[in-house]
Coordinates of C-alpha atoms and ligand atoms in Angstrom, one line a residue:
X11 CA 103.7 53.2 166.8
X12 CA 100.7 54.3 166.1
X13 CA 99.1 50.6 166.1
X14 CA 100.8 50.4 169.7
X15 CA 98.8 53.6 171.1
X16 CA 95.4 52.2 169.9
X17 CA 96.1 48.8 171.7
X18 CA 97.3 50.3 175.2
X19 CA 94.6 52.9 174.9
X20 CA 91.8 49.7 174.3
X21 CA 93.1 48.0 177.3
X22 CA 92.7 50.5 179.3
X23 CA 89.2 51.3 178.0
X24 CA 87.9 48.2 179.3
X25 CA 90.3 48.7 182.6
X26 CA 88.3 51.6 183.2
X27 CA 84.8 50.2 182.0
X28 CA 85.1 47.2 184.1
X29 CA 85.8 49.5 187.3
X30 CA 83.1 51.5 186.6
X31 CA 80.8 48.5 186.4
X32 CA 81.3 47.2 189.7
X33 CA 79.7 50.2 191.3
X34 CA 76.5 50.0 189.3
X35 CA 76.7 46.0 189.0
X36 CA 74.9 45.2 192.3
X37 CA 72.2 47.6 192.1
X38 CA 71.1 45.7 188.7
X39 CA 68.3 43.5 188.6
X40 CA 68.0 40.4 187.2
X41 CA 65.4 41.5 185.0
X42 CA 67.2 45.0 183.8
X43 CA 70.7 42.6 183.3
X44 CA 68.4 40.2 180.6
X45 CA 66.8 43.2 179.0
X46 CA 70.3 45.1 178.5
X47 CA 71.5 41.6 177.1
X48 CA 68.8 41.3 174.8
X49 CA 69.0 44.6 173.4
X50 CA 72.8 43.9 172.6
X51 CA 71.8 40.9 170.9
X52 CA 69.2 42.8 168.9
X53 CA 71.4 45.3 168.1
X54 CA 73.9 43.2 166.8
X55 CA 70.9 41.5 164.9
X56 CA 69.8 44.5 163.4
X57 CA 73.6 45.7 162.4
X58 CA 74.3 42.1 160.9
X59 CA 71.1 42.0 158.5
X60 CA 71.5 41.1 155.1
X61 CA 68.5 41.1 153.3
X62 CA 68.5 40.0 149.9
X63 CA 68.6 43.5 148.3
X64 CA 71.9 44.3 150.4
X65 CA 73.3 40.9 149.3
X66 CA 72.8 42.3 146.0
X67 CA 74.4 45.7 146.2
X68 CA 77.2 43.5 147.6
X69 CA 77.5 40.8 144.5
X70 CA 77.0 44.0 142.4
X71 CA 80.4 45.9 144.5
X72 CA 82.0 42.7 143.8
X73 CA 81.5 42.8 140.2
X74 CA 82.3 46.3 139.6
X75 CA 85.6 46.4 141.7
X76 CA 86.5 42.5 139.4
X77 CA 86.2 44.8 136.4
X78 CA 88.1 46.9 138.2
X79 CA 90.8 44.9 139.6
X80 CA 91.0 43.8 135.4
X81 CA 91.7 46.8 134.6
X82 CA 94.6 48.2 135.9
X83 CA 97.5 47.4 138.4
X84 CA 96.5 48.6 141.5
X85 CA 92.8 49.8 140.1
X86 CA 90.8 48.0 143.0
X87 CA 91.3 46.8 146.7
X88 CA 91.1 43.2 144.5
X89 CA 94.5 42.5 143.2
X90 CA 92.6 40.4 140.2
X91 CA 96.2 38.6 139.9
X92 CA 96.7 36.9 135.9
X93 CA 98.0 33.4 137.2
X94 CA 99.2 32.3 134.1
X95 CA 97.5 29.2 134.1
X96 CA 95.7 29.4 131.0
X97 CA 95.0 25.9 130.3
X98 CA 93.1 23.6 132.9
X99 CA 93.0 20.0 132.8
X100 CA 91.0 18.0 130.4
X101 CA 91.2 14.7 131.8
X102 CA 93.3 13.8 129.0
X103 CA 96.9 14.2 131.6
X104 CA 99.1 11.4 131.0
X105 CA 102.4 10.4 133.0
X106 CA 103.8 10.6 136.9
X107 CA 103.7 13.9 138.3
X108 CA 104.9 15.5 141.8
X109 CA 103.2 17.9 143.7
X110 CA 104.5 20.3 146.8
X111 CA 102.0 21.8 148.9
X112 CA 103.1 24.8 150.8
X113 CA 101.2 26.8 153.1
X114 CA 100.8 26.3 156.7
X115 CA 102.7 24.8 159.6
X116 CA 103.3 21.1 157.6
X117 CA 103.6 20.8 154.0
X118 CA 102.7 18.0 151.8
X119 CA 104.6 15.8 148.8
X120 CA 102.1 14.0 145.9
X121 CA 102.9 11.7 143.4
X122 CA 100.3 11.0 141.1
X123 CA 100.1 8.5 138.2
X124 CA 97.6 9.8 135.6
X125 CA 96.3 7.4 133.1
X126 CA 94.6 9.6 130.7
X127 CA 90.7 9.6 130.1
X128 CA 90.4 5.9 130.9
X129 CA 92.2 5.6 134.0
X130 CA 92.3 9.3 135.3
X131 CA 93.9 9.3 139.2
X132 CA 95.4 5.5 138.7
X133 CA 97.6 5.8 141.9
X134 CA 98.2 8.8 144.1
X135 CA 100.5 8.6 147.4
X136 CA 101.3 11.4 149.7
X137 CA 103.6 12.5 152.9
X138 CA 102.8 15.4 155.2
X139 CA 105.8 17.1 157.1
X140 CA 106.0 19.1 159.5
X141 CA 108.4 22.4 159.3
X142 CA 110.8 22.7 162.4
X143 CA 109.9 25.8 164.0
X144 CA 113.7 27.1 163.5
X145 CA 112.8 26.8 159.7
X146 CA 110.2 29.2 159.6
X147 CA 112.1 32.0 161.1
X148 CA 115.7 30.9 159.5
X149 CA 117.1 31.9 156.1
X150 CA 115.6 30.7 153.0
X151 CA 118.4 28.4 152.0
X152 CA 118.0 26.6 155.2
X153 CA 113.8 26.1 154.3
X154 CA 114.1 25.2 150.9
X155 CA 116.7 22.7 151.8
X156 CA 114.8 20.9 153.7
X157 CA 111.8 20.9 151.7
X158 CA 114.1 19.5 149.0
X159 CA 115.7 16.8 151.0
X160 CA 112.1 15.4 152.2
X161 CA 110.9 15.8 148.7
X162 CA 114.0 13.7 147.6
X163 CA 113.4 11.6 150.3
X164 CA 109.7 11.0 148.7
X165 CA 111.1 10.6 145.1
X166 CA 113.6 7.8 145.9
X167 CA 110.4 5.6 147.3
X168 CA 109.3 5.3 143.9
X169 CA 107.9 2.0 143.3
X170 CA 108.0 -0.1 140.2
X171 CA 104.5 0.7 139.3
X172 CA 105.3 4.7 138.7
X173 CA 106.2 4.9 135.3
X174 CA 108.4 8.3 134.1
X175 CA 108.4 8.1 130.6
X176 CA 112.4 7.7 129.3
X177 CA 114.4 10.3 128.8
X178 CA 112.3 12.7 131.0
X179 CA 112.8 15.0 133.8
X180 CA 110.2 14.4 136.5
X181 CA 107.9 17.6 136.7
X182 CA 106.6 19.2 139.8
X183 CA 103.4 21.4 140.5
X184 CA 104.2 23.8 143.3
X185 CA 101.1 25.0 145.5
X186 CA 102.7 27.8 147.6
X187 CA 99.9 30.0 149.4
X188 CA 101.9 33.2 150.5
X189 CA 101.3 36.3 148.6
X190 CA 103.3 36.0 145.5
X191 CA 104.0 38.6 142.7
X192 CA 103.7 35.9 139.8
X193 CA 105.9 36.7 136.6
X194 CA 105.4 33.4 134.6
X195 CA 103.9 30.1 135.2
X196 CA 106.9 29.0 137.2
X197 CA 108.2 32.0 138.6
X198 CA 107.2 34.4 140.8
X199 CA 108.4 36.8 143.4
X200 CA 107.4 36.4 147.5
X201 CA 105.6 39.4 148.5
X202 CA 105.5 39.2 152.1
X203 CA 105.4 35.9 154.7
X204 CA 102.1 35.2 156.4
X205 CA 101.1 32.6 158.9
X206 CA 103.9 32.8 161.3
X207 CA 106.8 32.6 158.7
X208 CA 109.3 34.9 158.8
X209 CA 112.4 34.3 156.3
X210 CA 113.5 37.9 155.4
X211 CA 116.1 36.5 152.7
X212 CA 113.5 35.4 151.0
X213 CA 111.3 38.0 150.5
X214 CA 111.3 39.5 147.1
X215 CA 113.2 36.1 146.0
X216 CA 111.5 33.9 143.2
X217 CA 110.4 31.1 145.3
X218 CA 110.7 28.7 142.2
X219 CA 114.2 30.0 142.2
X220 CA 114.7 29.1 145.4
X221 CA 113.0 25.6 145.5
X222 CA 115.2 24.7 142.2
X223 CA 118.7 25.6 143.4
X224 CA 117.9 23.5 146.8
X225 CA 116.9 20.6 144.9
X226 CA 120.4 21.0 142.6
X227 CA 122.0 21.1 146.1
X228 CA 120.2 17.7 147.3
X229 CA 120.6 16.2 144.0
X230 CA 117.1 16.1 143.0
X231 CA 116.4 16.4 139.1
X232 CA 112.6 18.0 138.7
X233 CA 111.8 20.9 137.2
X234 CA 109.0 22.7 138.5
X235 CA 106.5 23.5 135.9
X236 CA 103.5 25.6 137.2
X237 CA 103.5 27.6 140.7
X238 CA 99.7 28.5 141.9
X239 CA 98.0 29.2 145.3
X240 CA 95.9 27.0 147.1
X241 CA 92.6 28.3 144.7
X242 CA 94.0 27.7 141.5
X243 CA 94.8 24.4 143.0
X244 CA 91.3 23.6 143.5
X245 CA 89.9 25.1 140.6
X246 CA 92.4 22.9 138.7
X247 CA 91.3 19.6 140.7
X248 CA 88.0 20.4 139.9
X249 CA 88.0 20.9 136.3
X250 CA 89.3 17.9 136.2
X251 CA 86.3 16.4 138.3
X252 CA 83.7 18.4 136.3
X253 CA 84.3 20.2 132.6
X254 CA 81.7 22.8 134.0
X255 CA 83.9 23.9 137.2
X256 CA 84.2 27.4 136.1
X257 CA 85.4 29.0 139.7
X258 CA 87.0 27.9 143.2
X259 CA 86.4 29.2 146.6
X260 CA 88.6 28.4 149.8
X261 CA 86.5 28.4 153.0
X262 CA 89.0 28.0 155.4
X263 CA 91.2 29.9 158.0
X264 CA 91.1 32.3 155.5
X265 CA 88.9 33.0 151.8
X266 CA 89.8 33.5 148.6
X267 CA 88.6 32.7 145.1
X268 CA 89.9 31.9 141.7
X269 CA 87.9 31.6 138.4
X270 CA 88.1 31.4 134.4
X271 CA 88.4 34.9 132.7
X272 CA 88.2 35.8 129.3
X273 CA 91.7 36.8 128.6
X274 CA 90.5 39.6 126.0
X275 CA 88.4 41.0 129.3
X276 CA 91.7 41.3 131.1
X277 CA 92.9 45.1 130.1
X278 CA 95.7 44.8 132.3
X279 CA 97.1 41.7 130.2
X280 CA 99.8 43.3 127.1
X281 CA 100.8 39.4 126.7
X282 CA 99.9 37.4 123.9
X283 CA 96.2 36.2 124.1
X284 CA 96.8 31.9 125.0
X285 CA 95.8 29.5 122.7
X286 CA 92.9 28.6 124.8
X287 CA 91.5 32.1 124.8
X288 CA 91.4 31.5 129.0
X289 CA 93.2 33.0 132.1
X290 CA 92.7 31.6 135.5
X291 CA 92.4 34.9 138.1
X292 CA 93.2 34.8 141.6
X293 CA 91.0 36.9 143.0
X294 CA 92.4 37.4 146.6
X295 CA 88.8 38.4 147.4
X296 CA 89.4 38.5 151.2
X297 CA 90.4 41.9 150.6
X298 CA 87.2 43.4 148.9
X299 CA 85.3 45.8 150.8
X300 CA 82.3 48.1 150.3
X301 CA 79.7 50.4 151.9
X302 CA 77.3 48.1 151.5
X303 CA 79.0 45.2 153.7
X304 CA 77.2 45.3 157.2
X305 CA 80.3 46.1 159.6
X306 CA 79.8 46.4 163.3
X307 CA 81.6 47.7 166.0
X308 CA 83.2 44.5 166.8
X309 CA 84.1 44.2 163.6
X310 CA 86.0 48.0 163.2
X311 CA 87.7 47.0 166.8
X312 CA 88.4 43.8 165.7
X313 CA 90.4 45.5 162.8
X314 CA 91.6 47.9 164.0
X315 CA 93.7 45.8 166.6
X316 CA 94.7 42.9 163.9
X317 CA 98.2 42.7 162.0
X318 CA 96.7 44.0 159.3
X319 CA 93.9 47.3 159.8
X320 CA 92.7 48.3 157.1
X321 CA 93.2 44.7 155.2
X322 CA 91.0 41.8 154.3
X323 CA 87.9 43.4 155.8
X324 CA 85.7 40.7 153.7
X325 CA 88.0 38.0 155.4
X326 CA 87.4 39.0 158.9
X327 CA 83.5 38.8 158.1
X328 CA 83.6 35.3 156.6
X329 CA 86.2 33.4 157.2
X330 CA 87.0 30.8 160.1
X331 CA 90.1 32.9 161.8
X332 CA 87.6 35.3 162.7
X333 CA 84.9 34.2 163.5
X334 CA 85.0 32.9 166.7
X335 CA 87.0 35.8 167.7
X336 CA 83.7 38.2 166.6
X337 CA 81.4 36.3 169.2
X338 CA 84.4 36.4 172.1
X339 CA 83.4 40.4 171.1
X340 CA 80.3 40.2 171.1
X341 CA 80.6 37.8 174.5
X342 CA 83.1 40.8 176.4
X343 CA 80.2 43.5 176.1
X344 CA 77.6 41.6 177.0
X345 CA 79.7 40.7 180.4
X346 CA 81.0 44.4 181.0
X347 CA 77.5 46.0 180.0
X348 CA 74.8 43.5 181.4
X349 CA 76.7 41.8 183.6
X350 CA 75.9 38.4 181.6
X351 CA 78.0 36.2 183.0
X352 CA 77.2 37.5 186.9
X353 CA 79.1 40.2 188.6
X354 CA 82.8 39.6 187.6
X355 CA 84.0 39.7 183.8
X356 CA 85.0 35.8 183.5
X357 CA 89.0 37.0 182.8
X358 CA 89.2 34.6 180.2
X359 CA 86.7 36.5 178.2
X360 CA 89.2 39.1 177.7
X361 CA 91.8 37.0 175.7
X362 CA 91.8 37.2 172.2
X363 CA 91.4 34.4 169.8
X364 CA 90.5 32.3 173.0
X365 CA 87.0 31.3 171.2
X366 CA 87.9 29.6 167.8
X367 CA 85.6 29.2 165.3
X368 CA 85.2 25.2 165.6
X369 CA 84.4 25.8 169.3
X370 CA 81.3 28.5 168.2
X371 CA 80.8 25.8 165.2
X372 CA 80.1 22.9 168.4
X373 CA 77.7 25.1 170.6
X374 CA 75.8 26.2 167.2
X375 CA 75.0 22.8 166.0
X376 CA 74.6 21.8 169.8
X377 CA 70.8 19.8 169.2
X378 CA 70.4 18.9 173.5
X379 CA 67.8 20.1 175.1
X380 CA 69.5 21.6 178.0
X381 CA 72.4 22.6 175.6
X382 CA 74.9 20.7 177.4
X383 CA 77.7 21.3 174.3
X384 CA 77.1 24.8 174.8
X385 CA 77.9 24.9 178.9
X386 CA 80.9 22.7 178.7
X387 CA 82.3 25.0 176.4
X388 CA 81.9 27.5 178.4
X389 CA 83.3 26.4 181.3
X390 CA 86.1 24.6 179.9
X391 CA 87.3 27.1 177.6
X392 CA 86.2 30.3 179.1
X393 CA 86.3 29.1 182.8
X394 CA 82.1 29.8 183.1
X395 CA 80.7 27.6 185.4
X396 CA 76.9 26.7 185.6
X397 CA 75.6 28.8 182.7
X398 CA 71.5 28.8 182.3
X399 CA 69.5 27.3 179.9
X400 CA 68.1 30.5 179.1
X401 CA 72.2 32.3 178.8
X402 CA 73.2 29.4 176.4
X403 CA 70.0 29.8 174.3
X404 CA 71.3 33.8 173.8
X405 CA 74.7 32.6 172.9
X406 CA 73.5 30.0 170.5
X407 CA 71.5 32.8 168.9
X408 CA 74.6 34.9 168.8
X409 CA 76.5 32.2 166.7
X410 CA 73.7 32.1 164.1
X411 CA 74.0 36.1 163.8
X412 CA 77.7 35.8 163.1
X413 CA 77.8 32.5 161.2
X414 CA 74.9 33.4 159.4
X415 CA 76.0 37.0 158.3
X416 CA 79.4 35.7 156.7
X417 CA 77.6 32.4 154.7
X418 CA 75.3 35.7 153.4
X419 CA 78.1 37.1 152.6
X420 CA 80.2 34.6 150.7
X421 CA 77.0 33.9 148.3
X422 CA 77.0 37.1 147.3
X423 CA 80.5 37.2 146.7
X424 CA 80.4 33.8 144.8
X425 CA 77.1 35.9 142.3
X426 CA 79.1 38.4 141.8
X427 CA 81.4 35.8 140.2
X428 CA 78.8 34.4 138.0
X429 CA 77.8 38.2 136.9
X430 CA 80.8 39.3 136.3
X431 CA 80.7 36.1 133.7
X432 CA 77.1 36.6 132.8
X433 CA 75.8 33.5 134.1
X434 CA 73.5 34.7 136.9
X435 CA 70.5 34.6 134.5
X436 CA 69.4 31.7 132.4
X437 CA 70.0 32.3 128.8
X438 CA 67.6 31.3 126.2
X439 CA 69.4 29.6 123.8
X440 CA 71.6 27.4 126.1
X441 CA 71.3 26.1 129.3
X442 CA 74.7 26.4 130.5
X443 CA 76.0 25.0 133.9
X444 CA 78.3 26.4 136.0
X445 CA 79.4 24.8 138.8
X446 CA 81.8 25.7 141.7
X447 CA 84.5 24.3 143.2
X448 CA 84.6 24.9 147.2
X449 CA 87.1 23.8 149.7
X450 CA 88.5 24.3 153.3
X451 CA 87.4 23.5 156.9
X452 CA 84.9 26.4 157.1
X453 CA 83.0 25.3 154.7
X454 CA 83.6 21.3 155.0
X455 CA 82.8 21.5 158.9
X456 CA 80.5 24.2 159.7
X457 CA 77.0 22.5 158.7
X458 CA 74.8 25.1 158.9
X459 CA 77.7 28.0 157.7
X460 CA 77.6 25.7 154.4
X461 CA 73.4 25.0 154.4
X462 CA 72.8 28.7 155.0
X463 CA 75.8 29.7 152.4
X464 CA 73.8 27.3 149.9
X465 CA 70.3 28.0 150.6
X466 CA 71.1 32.2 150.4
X467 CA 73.1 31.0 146.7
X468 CA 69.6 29.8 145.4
X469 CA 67.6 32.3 146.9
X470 CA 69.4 35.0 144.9
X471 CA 69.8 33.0 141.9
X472 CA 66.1 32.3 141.5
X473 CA 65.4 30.6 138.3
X474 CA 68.9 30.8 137.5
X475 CA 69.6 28.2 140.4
X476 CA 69.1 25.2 138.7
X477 CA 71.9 26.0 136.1
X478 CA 74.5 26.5 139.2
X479 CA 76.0 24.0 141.4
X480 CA 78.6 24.1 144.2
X481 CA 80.5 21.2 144.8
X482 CA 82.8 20.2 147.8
X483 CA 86.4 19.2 145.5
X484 CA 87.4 17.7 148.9
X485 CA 91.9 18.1 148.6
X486 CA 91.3 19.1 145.0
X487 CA 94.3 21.6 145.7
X488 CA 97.1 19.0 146.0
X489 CA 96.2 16.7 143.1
X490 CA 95.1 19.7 141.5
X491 CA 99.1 21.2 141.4
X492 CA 100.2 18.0 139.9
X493 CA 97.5 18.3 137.4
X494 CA 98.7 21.6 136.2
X495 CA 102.3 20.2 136.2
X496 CA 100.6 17.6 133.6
X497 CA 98.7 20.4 131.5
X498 CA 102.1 23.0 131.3
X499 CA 105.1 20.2 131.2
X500 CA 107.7 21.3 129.0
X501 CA 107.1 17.9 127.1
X502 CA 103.4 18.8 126.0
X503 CA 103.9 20.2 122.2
X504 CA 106.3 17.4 121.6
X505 CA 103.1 15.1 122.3
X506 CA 100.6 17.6 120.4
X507 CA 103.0 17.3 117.6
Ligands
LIG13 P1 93.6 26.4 155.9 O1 92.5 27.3 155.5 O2 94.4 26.9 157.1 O3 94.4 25.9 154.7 P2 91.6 24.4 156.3 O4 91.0 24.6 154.9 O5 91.7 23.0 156.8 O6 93.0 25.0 156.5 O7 90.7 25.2 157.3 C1 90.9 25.2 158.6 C2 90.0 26.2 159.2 O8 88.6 25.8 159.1 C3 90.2 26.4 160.7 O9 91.1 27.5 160.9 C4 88.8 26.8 161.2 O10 88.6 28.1 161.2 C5 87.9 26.1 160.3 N1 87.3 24.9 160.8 C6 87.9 23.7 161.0 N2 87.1 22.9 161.6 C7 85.9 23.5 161.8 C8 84.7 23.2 162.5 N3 84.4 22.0 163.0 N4 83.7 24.1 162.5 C9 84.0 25.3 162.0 N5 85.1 25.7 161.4 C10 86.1 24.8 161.3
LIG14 MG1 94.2 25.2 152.9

């Protein structure tokens, strides 16, 4: 109810603001309209800084609400969740393994052959599906059913060159990125649906449960042996790349991260410390927030009319769901307050989520000299015809603010990492490296988001920069899955022994 009021009452805000502006509109002068523009552009400059110093008070929020988040249930906005994945791959993974890939509007089946050290990845094949719209609004039987008969689908195309060793059950790694409560390796509870699903019956339902008894149904033998989320995923993928992958971040629709904890520096763990002396944490960093993050108004009304106030507030700064939708903001005053795009707000200004971040992503790599990327987006998204040189240059501007402020942002994030894990400063004795794994369409696609995300990373590591790297683990999520089905299969002490 309440959410309701604050919507009608915004609508009507800029109902009444736009009829208000009409009356004023034709007495202002070209020269007052481009100094009330800039000034909103300054403003939102000035509001979006983040000088190195703030940066820092940000990595250092980060790794006082991780130590946090460690310590208790519930002790920080960052849920800190123990995966139980306390052994990444070695390289050493042996055998055919299956993975599922959950999360979106399609989902994908892998089979990978591993060949040990020698002959790692020997043979990897995948399917993408996409899920019926009927399915993601249905009952949970009805989902996982159909999951199960594509996956079985998948399995009986095994050709002669996949080898299951005899006598075995095939193994599956299940990537499943919806908030999940995890209990074990393979089990854990579904919190809440995101993304456009909504399967009540399954809510609160162990998902490997659920995936298991609809692959009895289809007559599919595979046991699912590790569940993780899309970040674990990577890391996993990753490690296996690079023995020094020691964290991974998702740039994507949304952001996340996952790294290697000490399990003995996880309070909140009463199990029994794993052999490996490792636990793989799932951050869920979009949800960190502090003082010190430089929030504009866009960004509070922006929040405070999403599905979620009050959530994710490091998400909507960063990642690529938002962006877009902060510069359509940013876009909407300018029109209502200095008349930027002539005397009329261009109605299609006013529709939310209408800007997406790879459009913002085109005009701010746009390198023409009149900008032409810049004006066809305009008009053929927005319906703004015959935009100036001079207008486009502004908006241009406008995307670096933005895109610039959230790849700011995410460095800091990804040092507070490394001092959380006291490798932000080179140590005497060893020169360690520490590299990162990072993934997703923000961050593969947006050039200068990823140059500026880079370049900021360095900047605030100083001389500790050589000792870091960040590396693109391009689809290290999938393979990574069926890598973690290889390092926890129920046939691994049998082959220890
Ligand atoms: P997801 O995060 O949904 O799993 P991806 O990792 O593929 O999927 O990321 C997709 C997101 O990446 C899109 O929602 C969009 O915000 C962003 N993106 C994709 N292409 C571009 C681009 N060219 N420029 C900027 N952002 C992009
Ligand atoms: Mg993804």
């Amino acid at each position: 109810m309440g959410k309701a009021t604050v919507c009608v009452a915004s609508v009507c805000a800029v109902a009444v603001c736009a009829g208000a502006a009409v009356v004023v509109r034709h007495r202002m002068r070209s020269s007052g309209r481009w100094a009330k523009a800039a000034a909103i552009v300054k403003e939102l400059e000035e509001k979006c800084g983040t000088p190195i110093g703030k940066l820092r008070q940000v990595a250092d929020a980060m790794a006082v609400e991780m130590h946090a988040g460690l310590a208790s249930e519930g002790g920080s906005k960052l849920k800190m969740i123990i995966s139980f994945v306390d052994n990444l791959p070695t390289g050493d993974e042996k055998g055919l393994f299956y993975a599922l890939d959950l999360g979106g509007t399609n989902f994908r089946v892998l089979r990978v052959q591993l060949g040990g050290k020698d002959n790692r990845v020997a043979k990897q094949e995948f399917e993408e599906v996409s899920i019926p719209p009927h399915l993601m609004v249905g009952t949970s039987d009805a989902l996982f059913d159909f999951i199960a008969a594509a996956l079985k689908k998948f399995v009986d195309t095994e050709g002669e060159d996949s080898h299951l060793s005899p006598g075995r059950q095939r193994e599956l790694g299940f990537t499943f990125s919806f908030p999940v409560k995890q209990s074990s390796i393979a089990a854990g509870t579904l919190i809440k649906w995101t993304k456009g699903f909504s399967i009540e019956d399954a809510v609160g339902q162990d998902v490997v449960g659920e995936l298991t008894k609809a692959m009895e149904r289809v007559g599919l033998d595979m046991r699912v042996a590790a569940l993780v989320n899309d970040t674990i995923g990577t890391l996993a993928g990753g490690r296996y790349d690079n023995p020094d992958v020691i964290a991974a971040v998702i740039l994507g629709t949304g952001t996340n991260a996952a790294y290697v904890e000490r399990a003995h520096a996880i309070p909140k763990w009463h199990g029994l410390l794993p052999k490996s002396g490792d636990m793989v944490i799932n951050m869920e960093w979009g949800n960190f927030r502090s003082s010190h993050l430089p929030l504009t108004e866009y960004d509070q009304a922006m929040d405070v009319e999403s599905l979620n106030p009050g959530e994710q507030i490091f998400e909507k700064l960063i990642s690529g769901m938002y962006l877009g939708e902060i510069l359509r903001r940013v876009l909407c005053r300018m029109a209502e307050e200095a008349d930027f795009f002539g005397d009329t707000i261009p109605p299609k200004l006013k529709i939310p989520f209408i800007l997406r971040t790879p459009d913002m992503s085109a005009m701010h790599h746009d390198t023409s000299s009149d900008l032409r990327v810049v004006g066809s987006k305009l008009k053929d998204i927005l319906e703004i015809p015959n935009t100036s040189l001079k207008t486009r240059k502004l908006i241009v501007e406008l995307c670096d603010i933005i895109s610039i402020r959230g790849a700011r942002l995410s460095a800091a994030g990804i040092l507070g990492i490394l001092k959380k894990l006291g490798r932000d400063t080179v140590r005497e004795e060893e020169k360690q490296r520490s590299v990162i794994a990072l993934d997703g369409g923000l961050y593969e696609h947006y050039t200068k988001f990823r140059e500026a995300m880079e370049s900021t990373l360095k900047e605030l590591l100083g001389e500790a920069s050589d000792t870091i790297v960040i590396e693109h683990s391009n689809d290290g999520s999938g393979v990574g899955a069926a890598l973690l089905a290889a390092s926890h299969s129920q046939y691994l002490e049998v082959e220890d022994s």
